[in-house]
Amino acid sequence: MYLRKIFYTLCLTSLLALGSHAAETLSPSGSTLDDVNLYPDDSFVQVAKAIDVQDIDVSETYILVQLPSGELLSKTPTGFELLNVSNFKLTDLGLGVNNEQITFEVVAGDFFHLLDYPVLIYLGILDKDKVLHFGAFSLTANFQSLDSWDETAVRKVLHTFAFGGFASDTQIQTWAGMVPILAIQEMLSADTLNAKLSPTDTLDNSLPDGDLKTLSAFWSGEDSANPIATDARENFALTARNSAEHTWRQAVNLRGLNPARQLLGLVESNYHLSVNLDAVVNITNPQMMRYYDDIMNALAAATPYQDVLSIASLSAAVATQYNHRRNTFDNETQVFRGNEDFAREFHQIFFGIFGDYNTDYHEEITIKNTAQALTDMPVLLNAEGEQDEVVTFGEEQHHIAPLEILQQSIAGNTAQEKIQALSQYAVVQPESLENLPIILVRAFADENLDEARTKVLQNAWAEMAEKNLLTFLRNYAISTLFHHPQRFKYHTVPQRYLTALNQMTLSNQESYLDLYDIGGYEEEDYQVFRPLHDVFGAQTGIEAADSAEVFRAVYQRSSKNAHINSQTYLEDNGQLLWSKDWGSVIPVDDQGAYPVAQTVEWLWQRFLADGLKNLGSLERLHLYALLATGQDAAYALDANAPDRIFSSNEIDTDNDLQNALQDWGGSVLALDGDDSENRRTANHKIGLAINFINALPFAFGQEGQ
C-alpha cells in the first residue's frame, strides 16, 4: 500500500480514572510512517473533566496545530487557516468510538506533508456539554525543517516558480518573516489573479480576470479600455499564427495577473505534457489555448493530479497532435484501426510509466489496449469550418467492452470514461510513483538530484493520499530539498528572459509600450507552444546554456543592444509619454540617498536572488564603475587601457583598485534629484548595470543555497 495512514488512540478508561486534573498521552497504534517521529509528552494533555463515552459528540472534533512561533492553524477542507484561540474552527475527522476508546486517523498526504518542521498537534474533542478536551503529540514530517527561510529563500522560490513575481520588497520581507507554510500559500497559486504576488497596477484597471482565451479576446478586440496599441491587437486574435504565444507572454509581464500560473502552464504545456503548434497535423491556436486553460483551471480548482492528466489526455490538442482522433474499433468484427502513439505516451510522458515492470506485458497488453480505449473520439469541424476545441466522444466506434490495462480491468462506454478510470490506476502504479515526481521536479527546479534526495521526493509523492501538484510544489519549495546546496537548475530561455524582464518592468505602461522587447527570447531559438523536441518538450535549460546561439543573443542584448534596458524616457512629437523611475523602488539609506554599493546589492538580489553569494570583488568593481561613472571599470580607471582585464586576487590586493571600489561604492545616484537630466543619467546607469548582471553566468541557473 502506498497510501499509508497514522492511527492514534485516546484511551478514555484512564481519563475516567484520573479525573479532572489528570494527564494522559496519545499513544500510537497500527502503522506509522517510516520517516515520521512521534514524541508523546503527557505534559501537553489537559483534561477538563472525566469523559463518558456516551457524552462524545463525534462530529465535533478538530485538529489544531501550534507552530514554533506560537501561531495556531486548523486543518480545514480548503487547507490551513489561522485561528484565534477563542474561536476554534471544527472539522470532522471521521472519529470513531469503540467501547472506551476513541480512534482517529489522519491521511499522511493530506496533512503531515504540509508540516515540514516540528509542530505540536492537538486533538480536540467536545462533549455534549461543549466542554473542550485536549490530547497532544509532537511530530516532524519527512520534509525537514528549513531554518534559513529568509528574503533570499523567498526570492529563489519566486524566480523558480513565478518569473520573479511583482511583489514589493515589503511584501517579500513579510513573507520572509512568516511561517513558511503560510507564506508559500500566498506566494504560489494557479488562480488567474494573485494580489500579493502581483498587485494591480493602480494606473491600469483594464485587465479582465480570465484565462488565455479571455485575454486573447480582450486584447484583440475593440473595447475602449483595451490598452494594447491598435496596430498590435491583431497579434492576439485567435486567427493569428502566434496568438497563443503573444497572449501568454503578455500575461506573464503584467501586474494584476498571476505569473505563477503562467510558469506552471509553461512547464506543463511545453515540457511535461508538450504539444506542438507546428505538428504535422496542425493544432489550432483555439485548441492550444483551450488545452492550456483547461489544465490550469483544473490545477487552480485543486483537481487531483491524475484527473488533470486525464483532462489533458482527452483534449482536442492531444487528439490532433497524435492523430488518435481517427482511431476506431468495430465491435462486431473486433478490428481496431488507428495508431498506438499516444497510447504509449499516455503512460510514458504523462505518468512516467516506461514498462519496466513487465516489458512484454506493457507492449503487448497495456499499450495495445490503451490504443483501443482511445477510440471514437473525433475532433469535428465547427460552424466556421475549423477544428473544434474539444473532442466529441462516441460509442458506436469505441471498444465498448472492458479492457485490461496495467493489470486492471478498465470499463467505460466512451474513451472519456475509460481514460478517466485508467488515470486513477496509472497515478499509483509503482513506476509512476517513482518517476512522475522526479519528472516534475527536474522540469521545475532541480537537474542535479542525487539518490537520497530522489528517494525523499518519491516517498513524499507516494504518501500523498490525493495527488495535488500545487500542494506538492508548495511543500517542496519550502523544504530543505529545494534549498539544498546541491540543487541546481539551468533556467530555460523564457524563464531566464521573462524573469529578468519582470524585474525590469516597473509598470504595466512599460509592458504595453513593449519597451524591453517582450518577445526577444525568440532570438535565442525558442518559441512557446512550438517545442524544439515536439512532444518530448521544448529546449531545456542545459541546452540553452550550451548553445552558442543563445550566448550570442544574450551578449548582443547586453552590449550592442544595451540601449533597450538603459532607455529612460519616451516622447511622441515632443510630448513625454513615459520616463523611467528606478528611484520609486530602490531603497534609500539612512540619509535618504541612493549609494552605489547599496544599490548594487539590491539589484543583484532582485535579478539573481542568490543572497549576494556570487557578488565578489570582481563583480563589484565593474558594477560600481557603471553606476558611479557610466563607464566600464577599465576605461574609467584609464581611458588609454580600455581592454585591461582584472582578477579577484588583483582587486583584493591592489591599493588603487581598493580605493576605486571605496570611492565608487560611496558615491550617490541622483535618482531623486531636481534636475531631470541628472535623474535620467542615473536611471540610464541602472540599466547599464542590469545589462551586466543579465549577461553573467549566474543568470543562467539557480543554486539551492
XYZ file of N, CA and C in Angstrom, residues 232-318:
261
model
N -1.171 46.528 -32.928
C -0.634 45.284 -32.373
C -1.728 44.304 -31.971
N -2.966 44.736 -31.978
C -4.051 43.897 -31.476
C -4.257 42.636 -32.298
N -3.991 42.714 -33.597
C -4.202 41.546 -34.447
C -3.314 40.373 -34.041
N -2.197 40.652 -33.342
C -1.310 39.580 -32.896
C -1.970 38.670 -31.863
N -3.005 39.183 -31.198
C -3.673 38.422 -30.137
C -4.928 37.706 -30.636
N -5.316 37.968 -31.865
C -6.531 37.351 -32.408
C -6.333 35.853 -32.596
N -7.374 35.085 -32.391
C -7.277 33.628 -32.495
C -6.786 33.178 -33.862
N -7.042 34.005 -34.872
C -6.634 33.631 -36.223
C -5.162 33.920 -36.500
N -4.503 34.669 -35.627
C -3.094 34.995 -35.833
C -2.231 33.770 -35.562
N -1.126 33.637 -36.282
C -0.302 32.430 -36.186
C 0.228 32.205 -34.780
N 0.642 33.265 -34.103
C 1.255 33.117 -32.776
C 0.414 33.745 -31.670
N -0.901 33.735 -31.838
C -1.756 34.410 -30.849
C -1.640 33.788 -29.463
N -1.508 32.473 -29.390
C -1.386 31.831 -28.078
C -0.124 32.313 -27.371
N 0.985 32.378 -28.110
C 2.243 32.818 -27.507
C 2.191 34.289 -27.140
N 1.666 35.139 -28.024
C 1.574 36.560 -27.714
C 0.733 36.794 -26.459
N -0.376 36.082 -26.352
C -1.256 36.247 -25.190
C -0.571 35.769 -23.926
N 0.083 34.626 -24.008
C 0.739 34.056 -22.827
C 1.832 34.972 -22.297
N 2.720 35.439 -23.173
C 3.845 36.232 -22.678
C 3.407 37.604 -22.197
N 2.341 38.154 -22.775
C 1.815 39.419 -22.263
C 1.265 39.218 -20.863
N 0.612 38.088 -20.633
C 0.068 37.789 -19.305
C 1.175 37.623 -18.278
N 2.319 37.079 -18.678
C 3.451 36.914 -17.764
C 3.937 38.258 -17.252
N 3.890 39.295 -18.095
C 4.577 40.557 -17.841
C 3.672 41.665 -17.321
N 2.477 41.316 -16.830
C 1.553 42.349 -16.378
C 1.206 42.218 -14.904
N 1.334 43.313 -14.187
C 0.862 43.376 -12.808
C -0.656 43.238 -12.794
N -1.146 42.481 -11.839
C -2.579 42.232 -11.754
C -2.947 40.836 -12.213
N -2.099 40.214 -13.050
C -2.286 38.815 -13.427
C -1.272 37.973 -12.666
N -1.468 36.676 -12.642
C -0.667 35.792 -11.798
C 0.462 35.131 -12.591
N 1.708 35.586 -12.424
C 2.807 34.979 -13.183
C 3.102 33.541 -12.783
N 2.777 33.147 -11.552
C 2.995 31.755 -11.146
C 2.119 30.817 -11.965
N 0.916 31.237 -12.285
C 0.031 30.426 -13.139
C 0.682 30.196 -14.494
N 1.292 31.242 -15.040
C 1.888 31.117 -16.370
C 3.172 30.285 -16.341
N 3.914 30.305 -15.236
C 5.101 29.444 -15.131
C 4.687 27.986 -15.049
N 3.684 27.704 -14.222
C 3.151 26.344 -14.155
C 2.653 25.900 -15.532
N 1.957 26.801 -16.211
C 1.418 26.478 -17.526
C 2.503 26.240 -18.558
N 3.583 27.014 -18.483
C 4.700 26.813 -19.403
C 5.282 25.418 -19.246
N 5.555 25.013 -18.023
C 6.165 23.704 -17.782
C 5.224 22.582 -18.197
N 3.960 22.701 -17.859
C 3.028 21.625 -18.181
C 2.772 21.506 -19.689
N 2.574 22.630 -20.378
C 2.175 22.564 -21.788
C 3.343 22.533 -22.757
N 4.558 22.875 -22.297
C 5.713 22.908 -23.192
C 6.800 21.905 -22.820
N 6.660 21.267 -21.672
C 7.664 20.291 -21.237
C 7.015 18.965 -20.867
N 6.313 18.940 -19.750
C 5.764 17.666 -19.286
C 4.688 17.119 -20.226
N 3.712 17.949 -20.584
C 2.578 17.498 -21.401
C 2.616 18.211 -22.745
N 3.765 18.207 -23.357
C 4.030 19.041 -24.523
C 3.186 18.674 -25.746
N 2.626 19.697 -26.364
C 2.025 19.590 -27.684
C 2.579 20.726 -28.535
N 2.418 20.631 -29.850
C 3.190 21.482 -30.747
C 2.308 22.092 -31.834
N 2.272 23.426 -31.884
C 1.522 24.095 -32.934
C 2.102 23.815 -34.318
N 3.342 23.365 -34.362
C 3.981 23.018 -35.630
C 3.924 21.522 -35.920
N 3.029 20.814 -35.272
C 2.888 19.375 -35.527
C 2.493 19.138 -36.973
N 2.781 17.930 -37.461
C 2.457 17.586 -38.853
C 0.978 17.830 -39.120
N 0.149 17.394 -38.200
C -1.279 17.708 -38.275
C -1.497 18.918 -37.378
N -1.675 20.085 -37.957
C -1.622 21.334 -37.210
C -2.684 21.437 -36.126
N -2.210 21.723 -34.921
C -3.089 22.112 -33.828
C -3.428 23.583 -34.038
N -4.650 23.972 -33.750
C -5.043 25.368 -33.919
C -4.774 26.148 -32.641
N -4.679 27.466 -32.762
C -4.500 28.303 -31.584
C -5.658 28.168 -30.594
N -6.915 28.138 -31.044
C -8.003 27.896 -30.090
C -7.850 26.572 -29.345
N -7.406 25.515 -30.040
C -7.186 24.234 -29.361
C -6.068 24.358 -28.321
N -4.996 25.061 -28.694
C -3.873 25.207 -27.771
C -4.280 25.999 -26.540
N -4.987 27.094 -26.736
C -5.428 27.895 -25.592
C -6.386 27.105 -24.712
N -7.277 26.343 -25.349
C -8.219 25.531 -24.569
C -7.458 24.487 -23.763
N -6.460 23.870 -24.375
C -5.619 22.870 -23.698
C -4.945 23.486 -22.477
N -4.297 24.612 -22.686
C -3.596 25.323 -21.609
C -4.577 25.736 -20.507
N -5.667 26.365 -20.908
C -6.629 26.870 -19.927
C -7.284 25.749 -19.132
N -7.631 24.656 -19.795
C -8.266 23.543 -19.084
C -7.322 22.950 -18.034
N -6.049 22.806 -18.391
C -5.071 22.290 -17.434
C -4.929 23.236 -16.256
N -4.767 24.532 -16.545
C -4.533 25.498 -15.477
C -5.778 25.715 -14.619
N -6.941 25.712 -15.224
C -8.164 25.866 -14.435
C -8.376 24.667 -13.516
N -7.999 23.491 -13.989
C -8.109 22.300 -13.147
C -7.130 22.368 -11.981
N -5.896 22.808 -12.240
C -4.926 22.959 -11.154
C -5.400 24.003 -10.160
N -5.968 25.101 -10.643
C -6.456 26.157 -9.756
C -7.600 25.667 -8.885
N -8.369 24.716 -9.398
C -9.508 24.172 -8.650
C -9.105 23.035 -7.717
N -7.786 22.811 -7.565
C -7.263 21.742 -6.706
C -7.753 20.371 -7.153
N -7.910 20.190 -8.449
C -8.306 18.901 -9.013
C -7.188 17.888 -8.789
N -7.502 16.672 -8.348
C -6.454 15.656 -8.192
C -5.633 15.544 -9.466
N -4.329 15.344 -9.304
C -3.444 15.457 -10.455
C -3.727 14.414 -11.526
N -4.161 13.225 -11.125
C -4.479 12.225 -12.135
C -5.651 12.677 -13.003
N -6.548 13.460 -12.426
C -7.671 13.970 -13.204
C -7.234 15.128 -14.105
N -6.247 15.901 -13.652
C -5.670 16.938 -14.515
C -5.036 16.280 -15.741
N -4.285 15.203 -15.506
C -3.654 14.487 -16.620
C -4.698 13.854 -17.527
N -5.797 13.428 -16.952
C -6.889 12.876 -17.752
C -7.499 13.952 -18.638
N -7.696 15.147 -18.087
C -8.235 16.270 -18.863
C -7.314 16.575 -20.047
N -6.007 16.617 -19.776
C -5.047 16.873 -20.853
C -5.087 15.754 -21.897
N -5.171 14.522 -21.432
C -5.161 13.373 -22.344
C -6.353 13.358 -23.282
N -7.465 13.892 -22.824
C -8.708 13.829 -23.591
C -8.970 15.112 -24.382
N -7.965 15.957 -24.479
C -8.129 17.242 -25.156
C -8.078 17.097 -26.671
N -8.636 18.084 -27.357
C -8.567 18.117 -28.814
C -7.138 18.347 -29.281
N -6.354 19.112 -28.503
C -4.964 19.375 -28.880
C -4.164 18.078 -28.935
N -4.314 17.233 -27.915
C -3.585 15.965 -27.883
C -4.119 15.012 -28.942
